[in-house]
Every structure is written in C-alpha cells, then in structure tokens.
mmCIF file as gemmi writes it, N, C-alpha and C atoms, coordinates in Angstrom:
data_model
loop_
_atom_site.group_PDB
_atom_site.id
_atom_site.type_symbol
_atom_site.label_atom_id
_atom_site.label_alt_id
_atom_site.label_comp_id
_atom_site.label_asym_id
_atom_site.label_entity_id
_atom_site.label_seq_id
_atom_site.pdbx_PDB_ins_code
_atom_site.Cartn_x
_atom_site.Cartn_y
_atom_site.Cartn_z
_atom_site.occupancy
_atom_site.B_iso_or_equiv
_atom_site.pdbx_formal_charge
_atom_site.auth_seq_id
_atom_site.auth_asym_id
_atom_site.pdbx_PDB_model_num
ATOM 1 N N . UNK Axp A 1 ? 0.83 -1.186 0 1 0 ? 1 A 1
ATOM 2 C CA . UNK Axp A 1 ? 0 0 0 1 0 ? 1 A 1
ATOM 3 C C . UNK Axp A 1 ? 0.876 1.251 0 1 0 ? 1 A 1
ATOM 4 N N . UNK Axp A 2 ? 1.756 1.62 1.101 1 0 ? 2 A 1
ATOM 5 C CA . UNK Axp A 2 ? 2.676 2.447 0.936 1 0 ? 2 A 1
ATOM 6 C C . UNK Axp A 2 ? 3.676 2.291 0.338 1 0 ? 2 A 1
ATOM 7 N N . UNK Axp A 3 ? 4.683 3.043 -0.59 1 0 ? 3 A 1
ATOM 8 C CA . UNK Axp A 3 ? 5.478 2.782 -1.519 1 0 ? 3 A 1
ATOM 9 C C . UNK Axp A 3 ? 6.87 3.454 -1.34 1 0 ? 3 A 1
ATOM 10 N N . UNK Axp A 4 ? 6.42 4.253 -0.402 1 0 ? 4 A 1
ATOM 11 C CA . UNK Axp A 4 ? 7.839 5.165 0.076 1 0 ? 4 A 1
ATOM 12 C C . UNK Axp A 4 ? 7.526 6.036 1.404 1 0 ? 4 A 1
ATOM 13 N N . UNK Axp A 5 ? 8.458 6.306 2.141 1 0 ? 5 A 1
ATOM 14 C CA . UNK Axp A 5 ? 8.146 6.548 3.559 1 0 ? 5 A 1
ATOM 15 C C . UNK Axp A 5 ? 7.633 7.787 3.649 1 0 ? 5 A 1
ATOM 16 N N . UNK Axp A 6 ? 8.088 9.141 3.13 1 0 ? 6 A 1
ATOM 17 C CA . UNK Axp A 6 ? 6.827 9.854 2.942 1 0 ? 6 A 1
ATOM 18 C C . UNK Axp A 6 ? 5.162 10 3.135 1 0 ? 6 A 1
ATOM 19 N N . UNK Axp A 7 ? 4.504 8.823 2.105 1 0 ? 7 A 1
ATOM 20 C CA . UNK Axp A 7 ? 3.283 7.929 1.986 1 0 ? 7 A 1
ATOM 21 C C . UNK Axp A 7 ? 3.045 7.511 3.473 1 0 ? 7 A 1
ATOM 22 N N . UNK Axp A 8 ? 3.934 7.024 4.124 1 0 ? 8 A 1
ATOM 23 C CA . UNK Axp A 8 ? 3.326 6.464 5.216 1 0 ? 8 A 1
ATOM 24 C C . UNK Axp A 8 ? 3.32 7.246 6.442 1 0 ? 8 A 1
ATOM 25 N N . UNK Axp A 9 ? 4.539 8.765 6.385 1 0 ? 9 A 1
ATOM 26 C CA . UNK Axp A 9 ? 4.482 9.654 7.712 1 0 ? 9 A 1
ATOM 27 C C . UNK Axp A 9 ? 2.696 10.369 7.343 1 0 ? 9 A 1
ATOM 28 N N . UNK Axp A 10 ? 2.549 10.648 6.394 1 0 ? 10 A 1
ATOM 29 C CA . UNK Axp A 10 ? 2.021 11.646 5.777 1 0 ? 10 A 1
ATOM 30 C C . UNK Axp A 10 ? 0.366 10.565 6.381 1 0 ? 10 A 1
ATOM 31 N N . UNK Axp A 11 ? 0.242 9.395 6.142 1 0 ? 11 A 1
ATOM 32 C CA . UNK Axp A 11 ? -1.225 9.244 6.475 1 0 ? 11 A 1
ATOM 33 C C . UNK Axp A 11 ? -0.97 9.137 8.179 1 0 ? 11 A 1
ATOM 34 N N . UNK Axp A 12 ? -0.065 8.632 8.446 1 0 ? 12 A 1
ATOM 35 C CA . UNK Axp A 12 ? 0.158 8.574 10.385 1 0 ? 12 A 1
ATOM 36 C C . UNK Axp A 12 ? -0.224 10.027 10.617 1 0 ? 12 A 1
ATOM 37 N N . UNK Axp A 13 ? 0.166 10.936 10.229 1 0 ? 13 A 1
ATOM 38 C CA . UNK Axp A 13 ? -0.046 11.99 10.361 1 0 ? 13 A 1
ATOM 39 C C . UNK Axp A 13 ? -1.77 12.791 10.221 1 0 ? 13 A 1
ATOM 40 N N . UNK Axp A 14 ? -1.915 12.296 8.648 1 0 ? 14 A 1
ATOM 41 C CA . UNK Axp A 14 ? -3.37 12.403 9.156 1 0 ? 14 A 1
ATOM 42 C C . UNK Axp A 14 ? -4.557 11.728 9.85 1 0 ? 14 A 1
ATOM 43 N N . UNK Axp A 15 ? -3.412 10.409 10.011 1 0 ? 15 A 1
ATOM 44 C CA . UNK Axp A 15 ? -4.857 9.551 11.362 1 0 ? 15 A 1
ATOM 45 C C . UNK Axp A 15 ? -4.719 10.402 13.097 1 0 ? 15 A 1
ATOM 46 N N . UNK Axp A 16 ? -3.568 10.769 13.008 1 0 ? 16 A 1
ATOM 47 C CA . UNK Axp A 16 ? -3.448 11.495 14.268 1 0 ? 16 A 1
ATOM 48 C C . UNK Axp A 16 ? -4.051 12.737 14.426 1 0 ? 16 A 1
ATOM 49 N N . UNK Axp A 17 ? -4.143 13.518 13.538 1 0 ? 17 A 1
ATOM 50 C CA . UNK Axp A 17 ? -4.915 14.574 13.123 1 0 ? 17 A 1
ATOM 51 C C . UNK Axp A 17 ? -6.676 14.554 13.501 1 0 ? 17 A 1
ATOM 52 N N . UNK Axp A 18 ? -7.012 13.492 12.706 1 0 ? 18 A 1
ATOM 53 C CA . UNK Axp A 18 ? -8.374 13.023 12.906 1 0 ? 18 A 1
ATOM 54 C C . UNK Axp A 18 ? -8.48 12.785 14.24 1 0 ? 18 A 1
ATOM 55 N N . UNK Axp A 19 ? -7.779 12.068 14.956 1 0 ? 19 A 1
ATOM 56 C CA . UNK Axp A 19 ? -8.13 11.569 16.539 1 0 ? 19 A 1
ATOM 57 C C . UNK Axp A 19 ? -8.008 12.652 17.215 1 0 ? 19 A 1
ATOM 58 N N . UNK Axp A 20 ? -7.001 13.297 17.052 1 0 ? 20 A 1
ATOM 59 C CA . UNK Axp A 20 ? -7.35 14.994 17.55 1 0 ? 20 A 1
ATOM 60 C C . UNK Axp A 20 ? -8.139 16.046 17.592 1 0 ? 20 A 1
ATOM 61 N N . UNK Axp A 21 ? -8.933 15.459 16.319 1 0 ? 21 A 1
ATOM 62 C CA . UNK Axp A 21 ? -10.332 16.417 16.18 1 0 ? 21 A 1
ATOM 63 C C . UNK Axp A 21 ? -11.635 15.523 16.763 1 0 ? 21 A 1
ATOM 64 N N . UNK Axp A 22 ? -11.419 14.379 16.71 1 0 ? 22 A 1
ATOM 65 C CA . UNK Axp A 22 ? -12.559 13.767 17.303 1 0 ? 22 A 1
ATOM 66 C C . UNK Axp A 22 ? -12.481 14.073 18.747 1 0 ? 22 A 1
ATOM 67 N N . UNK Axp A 23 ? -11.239 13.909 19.488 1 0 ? 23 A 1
ATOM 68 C CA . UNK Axp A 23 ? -11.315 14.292 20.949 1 0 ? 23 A 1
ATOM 69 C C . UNK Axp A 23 ? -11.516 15.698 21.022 1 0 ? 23 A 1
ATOM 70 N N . UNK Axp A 24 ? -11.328 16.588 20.291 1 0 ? 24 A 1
ATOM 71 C CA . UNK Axp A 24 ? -11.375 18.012 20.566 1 0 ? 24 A 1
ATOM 72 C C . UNK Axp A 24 ? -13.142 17.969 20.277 1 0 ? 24 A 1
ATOM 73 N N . UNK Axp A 25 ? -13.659 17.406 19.392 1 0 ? 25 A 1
ATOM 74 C CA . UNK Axp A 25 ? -15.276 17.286 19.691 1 0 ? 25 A 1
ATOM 75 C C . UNK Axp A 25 ? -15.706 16.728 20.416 1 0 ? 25 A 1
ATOM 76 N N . UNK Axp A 26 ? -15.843 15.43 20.756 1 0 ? 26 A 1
ATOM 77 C CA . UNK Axp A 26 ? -16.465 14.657 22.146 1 0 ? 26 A 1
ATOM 78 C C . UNK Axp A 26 ? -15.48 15.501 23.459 1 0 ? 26 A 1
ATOM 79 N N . UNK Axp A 27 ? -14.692 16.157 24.018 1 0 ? 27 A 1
ATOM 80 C CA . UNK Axp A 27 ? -14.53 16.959 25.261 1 0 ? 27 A 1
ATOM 81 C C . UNK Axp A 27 ? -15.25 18.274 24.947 1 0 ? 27 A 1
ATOM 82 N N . UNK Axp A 28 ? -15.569 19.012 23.822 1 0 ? 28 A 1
ATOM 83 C CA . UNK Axp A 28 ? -16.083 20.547 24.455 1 0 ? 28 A 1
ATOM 84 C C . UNK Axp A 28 ? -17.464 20.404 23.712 1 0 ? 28 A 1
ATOM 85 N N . UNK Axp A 29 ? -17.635 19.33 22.577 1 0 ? 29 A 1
ATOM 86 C CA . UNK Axp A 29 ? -18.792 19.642 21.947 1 0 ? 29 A 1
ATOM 87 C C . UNK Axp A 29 ? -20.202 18.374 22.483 1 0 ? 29 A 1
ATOM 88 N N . UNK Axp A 30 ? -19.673 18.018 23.485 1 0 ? 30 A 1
ATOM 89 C CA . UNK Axp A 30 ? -20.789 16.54 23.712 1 0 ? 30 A 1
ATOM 90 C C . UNK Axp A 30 ? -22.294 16.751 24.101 1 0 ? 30 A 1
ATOM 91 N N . UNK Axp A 31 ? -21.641 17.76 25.253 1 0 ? 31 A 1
ATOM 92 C CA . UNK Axp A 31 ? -23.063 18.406 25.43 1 0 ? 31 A 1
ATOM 93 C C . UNK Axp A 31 ? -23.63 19.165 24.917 1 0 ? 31 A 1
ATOM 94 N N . UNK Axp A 32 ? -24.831 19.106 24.699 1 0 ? 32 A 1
ATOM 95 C CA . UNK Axp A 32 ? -25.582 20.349 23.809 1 0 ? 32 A 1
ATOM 96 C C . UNK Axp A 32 ? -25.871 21.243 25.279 1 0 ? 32 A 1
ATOM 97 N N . UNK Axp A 33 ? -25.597 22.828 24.656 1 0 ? 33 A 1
ATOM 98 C CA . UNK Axp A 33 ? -25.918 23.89 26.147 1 0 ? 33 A 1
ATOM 99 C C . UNK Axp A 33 ? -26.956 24.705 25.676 1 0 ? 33 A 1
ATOM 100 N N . UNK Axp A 34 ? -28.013 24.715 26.228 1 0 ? 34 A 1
ATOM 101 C CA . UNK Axp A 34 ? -29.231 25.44 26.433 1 0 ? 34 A 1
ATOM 102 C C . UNK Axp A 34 ? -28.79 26.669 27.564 1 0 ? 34 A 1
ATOM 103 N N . UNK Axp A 35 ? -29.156 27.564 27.164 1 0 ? 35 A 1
ATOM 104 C CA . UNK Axp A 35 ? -29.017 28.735 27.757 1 0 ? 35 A 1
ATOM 105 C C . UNK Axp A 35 ? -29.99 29.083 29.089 1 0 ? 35 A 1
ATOM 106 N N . UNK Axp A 36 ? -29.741 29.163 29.672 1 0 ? 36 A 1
ATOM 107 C CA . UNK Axp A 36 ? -31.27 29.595 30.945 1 0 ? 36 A 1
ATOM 108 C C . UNK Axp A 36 ? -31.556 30.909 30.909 1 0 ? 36 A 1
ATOM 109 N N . UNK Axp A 37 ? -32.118 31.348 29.788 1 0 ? 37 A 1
ATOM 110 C CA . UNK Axp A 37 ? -32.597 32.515 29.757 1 0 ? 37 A 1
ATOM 111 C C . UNK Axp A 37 ? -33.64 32.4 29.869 1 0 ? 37 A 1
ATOM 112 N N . UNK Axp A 38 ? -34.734 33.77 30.662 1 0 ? 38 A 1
ATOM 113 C CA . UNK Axp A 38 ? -35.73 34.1 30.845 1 0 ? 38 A 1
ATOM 114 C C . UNK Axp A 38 ? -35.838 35.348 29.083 1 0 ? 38 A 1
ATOM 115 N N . UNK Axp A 39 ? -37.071 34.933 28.441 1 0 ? 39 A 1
ATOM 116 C CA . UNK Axp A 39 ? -36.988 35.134 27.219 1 0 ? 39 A 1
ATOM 117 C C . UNK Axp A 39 ? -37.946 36.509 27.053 1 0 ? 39 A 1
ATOM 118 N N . UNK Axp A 40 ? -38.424 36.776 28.057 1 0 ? 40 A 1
ATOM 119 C CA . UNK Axp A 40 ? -39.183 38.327 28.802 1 0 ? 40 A 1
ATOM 120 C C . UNK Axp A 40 ? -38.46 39.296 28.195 1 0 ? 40 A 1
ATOM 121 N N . UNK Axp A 41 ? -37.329 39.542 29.22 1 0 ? 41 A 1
ATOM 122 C CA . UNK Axp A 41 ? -36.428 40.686 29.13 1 0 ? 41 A 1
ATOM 123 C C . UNK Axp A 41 ? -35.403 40.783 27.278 1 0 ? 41 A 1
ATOM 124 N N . UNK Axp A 42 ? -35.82 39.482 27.417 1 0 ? 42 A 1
ATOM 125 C CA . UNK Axp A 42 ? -35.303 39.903 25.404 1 0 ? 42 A 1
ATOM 126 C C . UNK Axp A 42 ? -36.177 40.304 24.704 1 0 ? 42 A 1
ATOM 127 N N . UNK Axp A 43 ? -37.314 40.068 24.782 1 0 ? 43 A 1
ATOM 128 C CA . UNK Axp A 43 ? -38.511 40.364 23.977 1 0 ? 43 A 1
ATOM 129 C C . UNK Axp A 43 ? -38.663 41.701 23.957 1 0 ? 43 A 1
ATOM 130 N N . UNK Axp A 44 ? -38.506 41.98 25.507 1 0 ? 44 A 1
ATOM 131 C CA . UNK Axp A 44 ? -38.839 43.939 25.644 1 0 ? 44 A 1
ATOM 132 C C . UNK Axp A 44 ? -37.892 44.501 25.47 1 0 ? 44 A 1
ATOM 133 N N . UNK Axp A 45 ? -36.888 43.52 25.254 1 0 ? 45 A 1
ATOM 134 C CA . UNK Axp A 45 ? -35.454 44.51 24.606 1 0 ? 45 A 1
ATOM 135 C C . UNK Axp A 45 ? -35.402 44.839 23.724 1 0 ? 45 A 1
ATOM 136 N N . UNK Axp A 46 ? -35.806 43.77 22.642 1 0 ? 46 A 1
ATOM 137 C CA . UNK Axp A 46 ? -35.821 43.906 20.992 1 0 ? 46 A 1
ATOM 138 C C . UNK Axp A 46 ? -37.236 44.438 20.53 1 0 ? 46 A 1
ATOM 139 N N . UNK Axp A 47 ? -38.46 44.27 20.983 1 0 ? 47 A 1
ATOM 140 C CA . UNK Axp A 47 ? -39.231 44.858 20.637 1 0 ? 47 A 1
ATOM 141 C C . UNK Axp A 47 ? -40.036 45.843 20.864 1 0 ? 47 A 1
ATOM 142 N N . UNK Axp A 48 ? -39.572 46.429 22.48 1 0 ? 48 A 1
ATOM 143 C CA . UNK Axp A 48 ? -39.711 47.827 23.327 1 0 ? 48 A 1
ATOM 144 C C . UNK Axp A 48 ? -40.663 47.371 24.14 1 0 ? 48 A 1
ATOM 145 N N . UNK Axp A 49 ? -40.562 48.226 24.889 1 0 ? 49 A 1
ATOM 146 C CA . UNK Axp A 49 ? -41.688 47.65 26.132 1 0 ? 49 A 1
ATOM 147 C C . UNK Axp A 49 ? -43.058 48.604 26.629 1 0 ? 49 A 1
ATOM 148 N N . UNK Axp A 50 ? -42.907 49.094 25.264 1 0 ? 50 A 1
ATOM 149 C CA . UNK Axp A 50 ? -44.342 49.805 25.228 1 0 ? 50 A 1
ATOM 150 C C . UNK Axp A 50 ? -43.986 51.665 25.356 1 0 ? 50 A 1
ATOM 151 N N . UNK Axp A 51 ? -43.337 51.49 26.216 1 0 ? 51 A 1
ATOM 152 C CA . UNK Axp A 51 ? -42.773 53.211 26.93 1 0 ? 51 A 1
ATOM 153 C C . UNK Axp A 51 ? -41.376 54.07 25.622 1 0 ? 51 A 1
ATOM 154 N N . UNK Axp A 52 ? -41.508 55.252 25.477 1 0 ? 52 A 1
ATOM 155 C CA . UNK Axp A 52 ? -40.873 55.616 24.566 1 0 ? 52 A 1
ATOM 156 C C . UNK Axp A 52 ? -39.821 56.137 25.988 1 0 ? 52 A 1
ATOM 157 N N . UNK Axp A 53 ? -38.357 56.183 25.434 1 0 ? 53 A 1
ATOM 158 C CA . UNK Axp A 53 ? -37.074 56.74 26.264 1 0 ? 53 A 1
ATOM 159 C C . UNK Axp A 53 ? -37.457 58.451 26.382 1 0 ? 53 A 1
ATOM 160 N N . UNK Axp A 54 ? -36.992 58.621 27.948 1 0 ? 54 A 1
ATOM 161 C CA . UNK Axp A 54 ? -36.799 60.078 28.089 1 0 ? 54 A 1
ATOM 162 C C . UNK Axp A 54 ? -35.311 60.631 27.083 1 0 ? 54 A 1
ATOM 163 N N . UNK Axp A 55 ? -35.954 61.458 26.207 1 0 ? 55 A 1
ATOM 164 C CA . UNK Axp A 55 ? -35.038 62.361 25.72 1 0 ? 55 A 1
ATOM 165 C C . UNK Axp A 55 ? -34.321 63.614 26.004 1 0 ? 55 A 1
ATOM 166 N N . UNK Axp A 56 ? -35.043 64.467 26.977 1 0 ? 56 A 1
ATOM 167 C CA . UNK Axp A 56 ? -34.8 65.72 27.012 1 0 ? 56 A 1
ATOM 168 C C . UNK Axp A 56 ? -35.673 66.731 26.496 1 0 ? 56 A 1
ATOM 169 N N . UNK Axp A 57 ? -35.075 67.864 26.699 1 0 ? 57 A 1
ATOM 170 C CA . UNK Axp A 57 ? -35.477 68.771 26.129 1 0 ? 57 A 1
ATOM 171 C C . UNK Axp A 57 ? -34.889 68.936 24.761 1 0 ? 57 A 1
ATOM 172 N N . UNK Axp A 58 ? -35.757 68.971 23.496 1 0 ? 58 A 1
ATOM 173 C CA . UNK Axp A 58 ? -35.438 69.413 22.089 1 0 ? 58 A 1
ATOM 174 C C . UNK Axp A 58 ? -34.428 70.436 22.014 1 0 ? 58 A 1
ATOM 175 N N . UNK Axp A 59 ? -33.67 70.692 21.309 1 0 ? 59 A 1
ATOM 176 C CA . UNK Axp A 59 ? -32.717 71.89 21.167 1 0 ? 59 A 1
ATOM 177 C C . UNK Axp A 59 ? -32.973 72.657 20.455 1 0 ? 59 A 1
C-alpha cells in the first residue's frame, strides 16, 4: 500500500490529526448547552416595552 516513507508519515499523520479532532469534539462539543434565559427581558429589549425613552429637552 505504501510505496515510500513519505506515503506512510504523511497518512500517520493524518490519522493522528483526525483523533485529535474527534477528541477536541467529544470533550467541548458533547453536550448540547441550552441557555437559561428568561426570554421576557429579550422580547422587551428587541421589541420595546411599550414606553418611549426620556429624551430631554429638544434643542
């Protein structure tokens, strides 16, 4: 299969590669994270909460 040593650092290399990305996914990506947000205070953030902001006096 391999024909010259090159050929053979070169796939060691990318099987090690791969196992490195699989562990770098199963340690930070395993769990899925749901946020505990209360979804209230975003709603009246993004869509106002009825009351217009004190501005001032016009200039």
């Amino acid at each position: 299969m391999f024909k010259g040593p090159l050929r053979k650092e070169i796939a060691v290399i990318l099987v090690i590669k791969l196992l490195v990305l699989l562990l770098i996914k199963f340690i930070w990506f395993a769990q899925p994270t749901v946020p505990g947000l209360d979804p209230q205070p975003i709603v009246e953030h993004v869509l106002g909460s009825g009351e217009k902001p004190f501005e001032g006096e016009p200039r």
